[in-house]
Short mmCIF file of C-alpha atoms in Angstrom, two decimals:
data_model
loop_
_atom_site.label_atom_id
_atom_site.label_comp_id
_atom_site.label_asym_id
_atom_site.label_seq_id
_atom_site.Cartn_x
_atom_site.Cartn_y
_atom_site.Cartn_z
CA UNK A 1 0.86 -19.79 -2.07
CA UNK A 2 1.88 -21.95 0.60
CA UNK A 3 2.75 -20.41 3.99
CA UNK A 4 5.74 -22.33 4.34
CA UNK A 5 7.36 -21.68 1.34
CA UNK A 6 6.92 -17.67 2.14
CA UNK A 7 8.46 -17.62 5.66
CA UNK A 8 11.42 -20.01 4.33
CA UNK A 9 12.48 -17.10 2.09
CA UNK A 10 13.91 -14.14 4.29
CA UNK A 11 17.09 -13.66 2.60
CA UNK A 12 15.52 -10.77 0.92
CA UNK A 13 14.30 -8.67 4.00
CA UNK A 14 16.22 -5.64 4.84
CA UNK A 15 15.01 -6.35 8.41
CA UNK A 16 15.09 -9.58 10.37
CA UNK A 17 11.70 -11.42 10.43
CA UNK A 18 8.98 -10.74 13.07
CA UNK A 19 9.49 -12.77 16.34
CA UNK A 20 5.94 -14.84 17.29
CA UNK A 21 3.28 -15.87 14.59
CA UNK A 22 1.23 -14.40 11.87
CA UNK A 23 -2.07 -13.51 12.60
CA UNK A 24 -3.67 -12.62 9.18
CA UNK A 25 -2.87 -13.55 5.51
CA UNK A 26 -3.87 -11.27 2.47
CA UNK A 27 -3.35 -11.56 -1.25
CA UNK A 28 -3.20 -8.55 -3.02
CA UNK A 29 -4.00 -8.50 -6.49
CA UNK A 30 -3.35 -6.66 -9.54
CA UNK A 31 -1.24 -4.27 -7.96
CA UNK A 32 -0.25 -0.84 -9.58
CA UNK A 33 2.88 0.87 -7.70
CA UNK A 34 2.74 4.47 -9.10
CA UNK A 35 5.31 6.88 -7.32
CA UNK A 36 6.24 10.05 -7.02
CA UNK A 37 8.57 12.79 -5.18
CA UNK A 38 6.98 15.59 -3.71
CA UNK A 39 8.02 18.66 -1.40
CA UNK A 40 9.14 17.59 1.99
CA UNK A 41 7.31 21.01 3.62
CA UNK A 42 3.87 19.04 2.36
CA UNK A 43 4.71 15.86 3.93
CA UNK A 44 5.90 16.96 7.10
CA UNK A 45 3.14 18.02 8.51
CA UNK A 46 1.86 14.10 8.17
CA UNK A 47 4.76 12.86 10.19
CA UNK A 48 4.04 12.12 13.32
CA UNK A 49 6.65 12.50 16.51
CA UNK A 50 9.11 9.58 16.83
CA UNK A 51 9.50 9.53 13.08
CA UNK A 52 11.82 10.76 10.60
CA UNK A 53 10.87 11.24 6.78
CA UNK A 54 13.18 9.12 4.27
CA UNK A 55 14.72 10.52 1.62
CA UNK A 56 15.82 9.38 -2.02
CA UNK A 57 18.72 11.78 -3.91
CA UNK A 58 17.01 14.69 -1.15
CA UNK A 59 13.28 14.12 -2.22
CA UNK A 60 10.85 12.36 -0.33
CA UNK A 61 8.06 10.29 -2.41
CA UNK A 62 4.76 9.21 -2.22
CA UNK A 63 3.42 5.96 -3.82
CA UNK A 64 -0.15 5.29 -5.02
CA UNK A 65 -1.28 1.55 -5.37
CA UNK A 66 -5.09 0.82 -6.30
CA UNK A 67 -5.41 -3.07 -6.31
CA UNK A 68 -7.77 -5.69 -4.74
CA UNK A 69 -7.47 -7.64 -1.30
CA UNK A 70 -8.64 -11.54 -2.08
CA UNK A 71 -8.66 -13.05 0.24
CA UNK A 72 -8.75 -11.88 4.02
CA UNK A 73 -7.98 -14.59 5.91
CA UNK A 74 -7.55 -14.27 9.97
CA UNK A 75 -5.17 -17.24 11.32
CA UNK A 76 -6.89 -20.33 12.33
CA UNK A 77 -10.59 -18.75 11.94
CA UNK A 78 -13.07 -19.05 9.10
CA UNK A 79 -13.72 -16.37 6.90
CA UNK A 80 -15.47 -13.82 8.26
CA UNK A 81 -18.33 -13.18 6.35
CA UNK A 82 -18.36 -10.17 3.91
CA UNK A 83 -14.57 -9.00 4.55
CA UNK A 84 -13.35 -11.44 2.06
CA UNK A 85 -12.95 -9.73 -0.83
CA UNK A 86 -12.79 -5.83 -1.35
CA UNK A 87 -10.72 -2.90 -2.86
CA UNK A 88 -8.10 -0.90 -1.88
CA UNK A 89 -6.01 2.16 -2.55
CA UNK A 90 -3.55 3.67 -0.54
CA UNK A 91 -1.37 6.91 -0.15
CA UNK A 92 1.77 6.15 1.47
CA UNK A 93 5.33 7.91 1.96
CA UNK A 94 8.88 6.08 3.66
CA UNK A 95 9.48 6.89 7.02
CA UNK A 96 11.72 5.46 9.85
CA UNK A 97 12.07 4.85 13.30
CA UNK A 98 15.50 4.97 15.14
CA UNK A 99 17.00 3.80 11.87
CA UNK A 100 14.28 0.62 11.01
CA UNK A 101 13.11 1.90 7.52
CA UNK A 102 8.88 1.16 6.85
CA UNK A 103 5.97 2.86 5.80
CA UNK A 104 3.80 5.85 6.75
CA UNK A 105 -0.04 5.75 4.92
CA UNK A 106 -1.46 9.05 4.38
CA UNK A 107 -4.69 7.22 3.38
CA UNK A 108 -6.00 3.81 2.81
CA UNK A 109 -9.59 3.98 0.72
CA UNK A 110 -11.42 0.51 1.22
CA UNK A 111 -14.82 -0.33 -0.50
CA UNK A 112 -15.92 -2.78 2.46
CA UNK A 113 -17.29 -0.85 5.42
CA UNK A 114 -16.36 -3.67 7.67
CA UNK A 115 -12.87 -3.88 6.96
CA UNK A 116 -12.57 0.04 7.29
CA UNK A 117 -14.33 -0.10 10.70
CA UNK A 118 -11.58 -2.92 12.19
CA UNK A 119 -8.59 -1.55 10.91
CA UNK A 120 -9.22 1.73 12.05
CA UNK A 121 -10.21 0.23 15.35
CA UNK A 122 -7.67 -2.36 15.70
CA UNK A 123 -4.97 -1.08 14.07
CA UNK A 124 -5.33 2.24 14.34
CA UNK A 125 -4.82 2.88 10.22
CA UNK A 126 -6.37 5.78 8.47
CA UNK A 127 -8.68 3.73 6.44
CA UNK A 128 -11.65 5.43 4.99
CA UNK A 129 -14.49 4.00 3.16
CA UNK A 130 -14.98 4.94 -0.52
CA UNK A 131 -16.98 4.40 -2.93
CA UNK A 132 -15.05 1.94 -5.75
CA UNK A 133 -15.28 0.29 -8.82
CA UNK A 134 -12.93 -1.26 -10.65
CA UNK A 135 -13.19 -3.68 -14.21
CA UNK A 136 -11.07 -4.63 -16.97
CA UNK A 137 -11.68 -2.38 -20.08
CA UNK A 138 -9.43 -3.59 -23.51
CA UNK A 139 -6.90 -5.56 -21.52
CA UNK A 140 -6.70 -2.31 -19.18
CA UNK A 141 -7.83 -2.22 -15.57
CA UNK A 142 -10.31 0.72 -15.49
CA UNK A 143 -9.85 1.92 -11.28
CA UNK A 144 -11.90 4.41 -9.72
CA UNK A 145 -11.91 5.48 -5.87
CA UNK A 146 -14.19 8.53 -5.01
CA UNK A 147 -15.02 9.30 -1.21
CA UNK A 148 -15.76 13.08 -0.07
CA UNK A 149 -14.02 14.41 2.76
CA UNK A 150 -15.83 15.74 6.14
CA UNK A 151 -15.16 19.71 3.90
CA UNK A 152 -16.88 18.01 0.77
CA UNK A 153 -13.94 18.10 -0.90
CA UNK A 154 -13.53 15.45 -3.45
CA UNK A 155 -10.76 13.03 -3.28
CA UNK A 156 -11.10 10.72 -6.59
CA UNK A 157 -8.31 8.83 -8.45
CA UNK A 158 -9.34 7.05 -12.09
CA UNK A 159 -7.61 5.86 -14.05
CA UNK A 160 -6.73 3.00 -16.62
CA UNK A 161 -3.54 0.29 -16.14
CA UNK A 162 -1.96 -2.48 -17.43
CA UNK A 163 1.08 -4.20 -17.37
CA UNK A 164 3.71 -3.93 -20.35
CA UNK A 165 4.55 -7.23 -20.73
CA UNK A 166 4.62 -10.59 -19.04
CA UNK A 167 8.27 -10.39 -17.96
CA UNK A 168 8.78 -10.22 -14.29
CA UNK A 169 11.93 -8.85 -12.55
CA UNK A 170 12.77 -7.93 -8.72
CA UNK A 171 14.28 -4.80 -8.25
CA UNK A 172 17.97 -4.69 -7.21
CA UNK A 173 18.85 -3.44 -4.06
CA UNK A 174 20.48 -0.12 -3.56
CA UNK A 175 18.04 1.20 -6.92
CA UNK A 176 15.08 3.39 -6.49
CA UNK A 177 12.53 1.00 -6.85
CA UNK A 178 13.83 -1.68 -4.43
CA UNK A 179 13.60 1.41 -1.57
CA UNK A 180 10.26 1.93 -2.71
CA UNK A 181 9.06 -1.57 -2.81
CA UNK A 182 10.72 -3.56 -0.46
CA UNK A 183 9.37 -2.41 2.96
CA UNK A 184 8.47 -4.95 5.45
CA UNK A 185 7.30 -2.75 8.53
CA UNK A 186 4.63 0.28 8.64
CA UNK A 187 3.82 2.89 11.41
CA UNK A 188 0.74 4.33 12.34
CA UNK A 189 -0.16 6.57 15.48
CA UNK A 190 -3.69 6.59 17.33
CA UNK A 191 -6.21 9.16 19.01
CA UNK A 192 -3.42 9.75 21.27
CA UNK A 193 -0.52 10.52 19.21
CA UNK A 194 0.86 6.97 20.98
CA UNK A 195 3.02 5.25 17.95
CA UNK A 196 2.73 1.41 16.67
CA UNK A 197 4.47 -0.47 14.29
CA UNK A 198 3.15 -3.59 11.94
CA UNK A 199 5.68 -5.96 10.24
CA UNK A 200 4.51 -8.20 7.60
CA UNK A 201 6.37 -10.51 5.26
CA UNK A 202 6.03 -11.75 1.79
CA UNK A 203 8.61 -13.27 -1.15
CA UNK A 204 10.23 -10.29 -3.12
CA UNK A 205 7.87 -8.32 -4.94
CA UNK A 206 7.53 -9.27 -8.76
CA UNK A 207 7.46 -6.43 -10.46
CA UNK A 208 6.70 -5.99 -14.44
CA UNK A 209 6.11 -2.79 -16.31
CA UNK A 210 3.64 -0.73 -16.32
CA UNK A 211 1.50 2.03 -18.26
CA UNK A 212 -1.12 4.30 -16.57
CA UNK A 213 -3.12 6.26 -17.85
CA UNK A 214 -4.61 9.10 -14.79
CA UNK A 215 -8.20 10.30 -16.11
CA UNK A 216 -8.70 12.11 -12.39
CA UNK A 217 -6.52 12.08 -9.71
CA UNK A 218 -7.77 14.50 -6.80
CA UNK A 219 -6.67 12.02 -4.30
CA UNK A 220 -3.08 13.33 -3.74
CA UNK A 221 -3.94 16.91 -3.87
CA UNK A 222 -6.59 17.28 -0.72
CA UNK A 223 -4.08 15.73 1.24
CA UNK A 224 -1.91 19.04 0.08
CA UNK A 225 0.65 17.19 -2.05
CA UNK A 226 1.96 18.62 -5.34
CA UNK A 227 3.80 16.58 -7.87
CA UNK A 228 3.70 15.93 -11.95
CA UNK A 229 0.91 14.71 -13.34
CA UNK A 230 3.02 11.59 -14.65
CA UNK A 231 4.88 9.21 -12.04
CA UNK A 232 8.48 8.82 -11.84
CA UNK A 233 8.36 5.01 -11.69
CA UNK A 234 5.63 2.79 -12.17
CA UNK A 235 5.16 -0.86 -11.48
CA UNK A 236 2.97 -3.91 -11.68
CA UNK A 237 2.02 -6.66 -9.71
CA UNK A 238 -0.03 -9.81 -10.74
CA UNK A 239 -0.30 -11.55 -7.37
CA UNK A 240 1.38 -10.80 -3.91
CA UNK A 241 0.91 -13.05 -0.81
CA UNK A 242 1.03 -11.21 2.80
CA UNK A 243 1.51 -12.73 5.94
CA UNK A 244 0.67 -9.77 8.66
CA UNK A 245 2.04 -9.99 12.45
CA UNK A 246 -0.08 -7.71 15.43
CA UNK A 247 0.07 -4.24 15.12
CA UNK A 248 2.44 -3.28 18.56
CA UNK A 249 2.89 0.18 20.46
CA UNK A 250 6.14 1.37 20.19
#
């Protein structure tokens, strides 16, 4: 999608767009959104000084989303050579700082070393690489992220997903769905403890429904969170386009 066309659509944003240029452009591709609430005493431990954890009805909720980066694109340089394409799952949970609403990611799995390796350096994310596989099975995307943790532990999520139907919708503000979808700024801490912030921007997110169906998910529960085996809500995404602004110390 044209760059032009996304920044010329802000009406949407729930904060104002980021001041200076873009630096990298991602499209993120089939896109599961699967979230649920969990216990605030097993998040809180995860949230780091400067921060306060968001709420929903008195919950606070995790989302899931396995789903494949292509392309990476940095502004005004070639493609670097084997960052390109990859996949990605991430753990995340809705945080906010001094009353601007973004994300927090518990985890990001990545199946290109590279691309773990410069956004751990460089933006100070907890990326990890994992060992992933994804295909499409009977109209179903088949997902699978395994990595073991420094205790061996096993943190694996597989499982099979596909959208409902080929209606799209954008969720309405002031529902559930639009305050788990529509975030436009995420924070991240380094070594330190020191706190940054990363806007990004895109067009609203088009959503369509979803069915998943978890074969393993060990993912959520090393990182200490409990929560039904279902999600609450579950979404799908065809095709998102994200411009991505420098990652800033707050």
């Amino acid at each position: 999608m044209n760059n032009r066309t996304i920044l010329s659509h802000t009406e949407h944003r729930p904060i104002p767009l980021p001041e200076g240029p873009w630096v990298m452009k991602q499209v993120w591709r089939h896109l599961l959104f699967a979230h649920w609430p969990v216990h605030e005493a097993d998040l809180l431990p995860y949230i780091p000084p400067g921060l306060k954890l968001q709420q929903w009805e008195g919950r606070p909720w995790i989302s899931v989303s396995p789903f494949w980066v292509d392309p990476l694109r940095l502004r005004g340089i070639p493609p670097v050579p084997f960052t390109r394409r990859f996949l990605e799952l991430n753990v995340r949970t809705y945080t906010e700082y001094h009353g601007k609403p973004g994300v927090l990611f518990l985890t990001l799995e990545a199946s290109n070393p590279l691309a773990v390796i410069a956004a751990r350096t460089l933006a100070h994310l907890p990326y990890h690489h994992a060992k992933m596989h994804a295909q499409f099975v009977d109209h179903s995307i088949q997902y699978r992220s395994t990595r073991h943790a420094s205790d061996r532990q096993k943190m694996e999520f597989i499982g099979y997903y596909r959208p409902l139907s080929d209606s799209i919708f954008h969720a309405g503000p002031g529902t559930l769905t639009h305050w788990l979808t529509e975030r436009y700024c995420l924070f991240t801490t380094d070594s330190k403890g020191h706190l940054y912030s990363g806007e990004i921007h895109h067009l609203p997110w088009p959503l369509q429904e979803a069915e998943l169906e978890i074969k393993n998910n060990t993912l959520t529960k090393s990182l200490g969170l409990e929560h039904d085996r279902e999600p609450s809500v579950l979404t799908f995404t065809e095709r998102l386009d994200v411009l991505f602004w420098p990652i800033k110390k707050l």
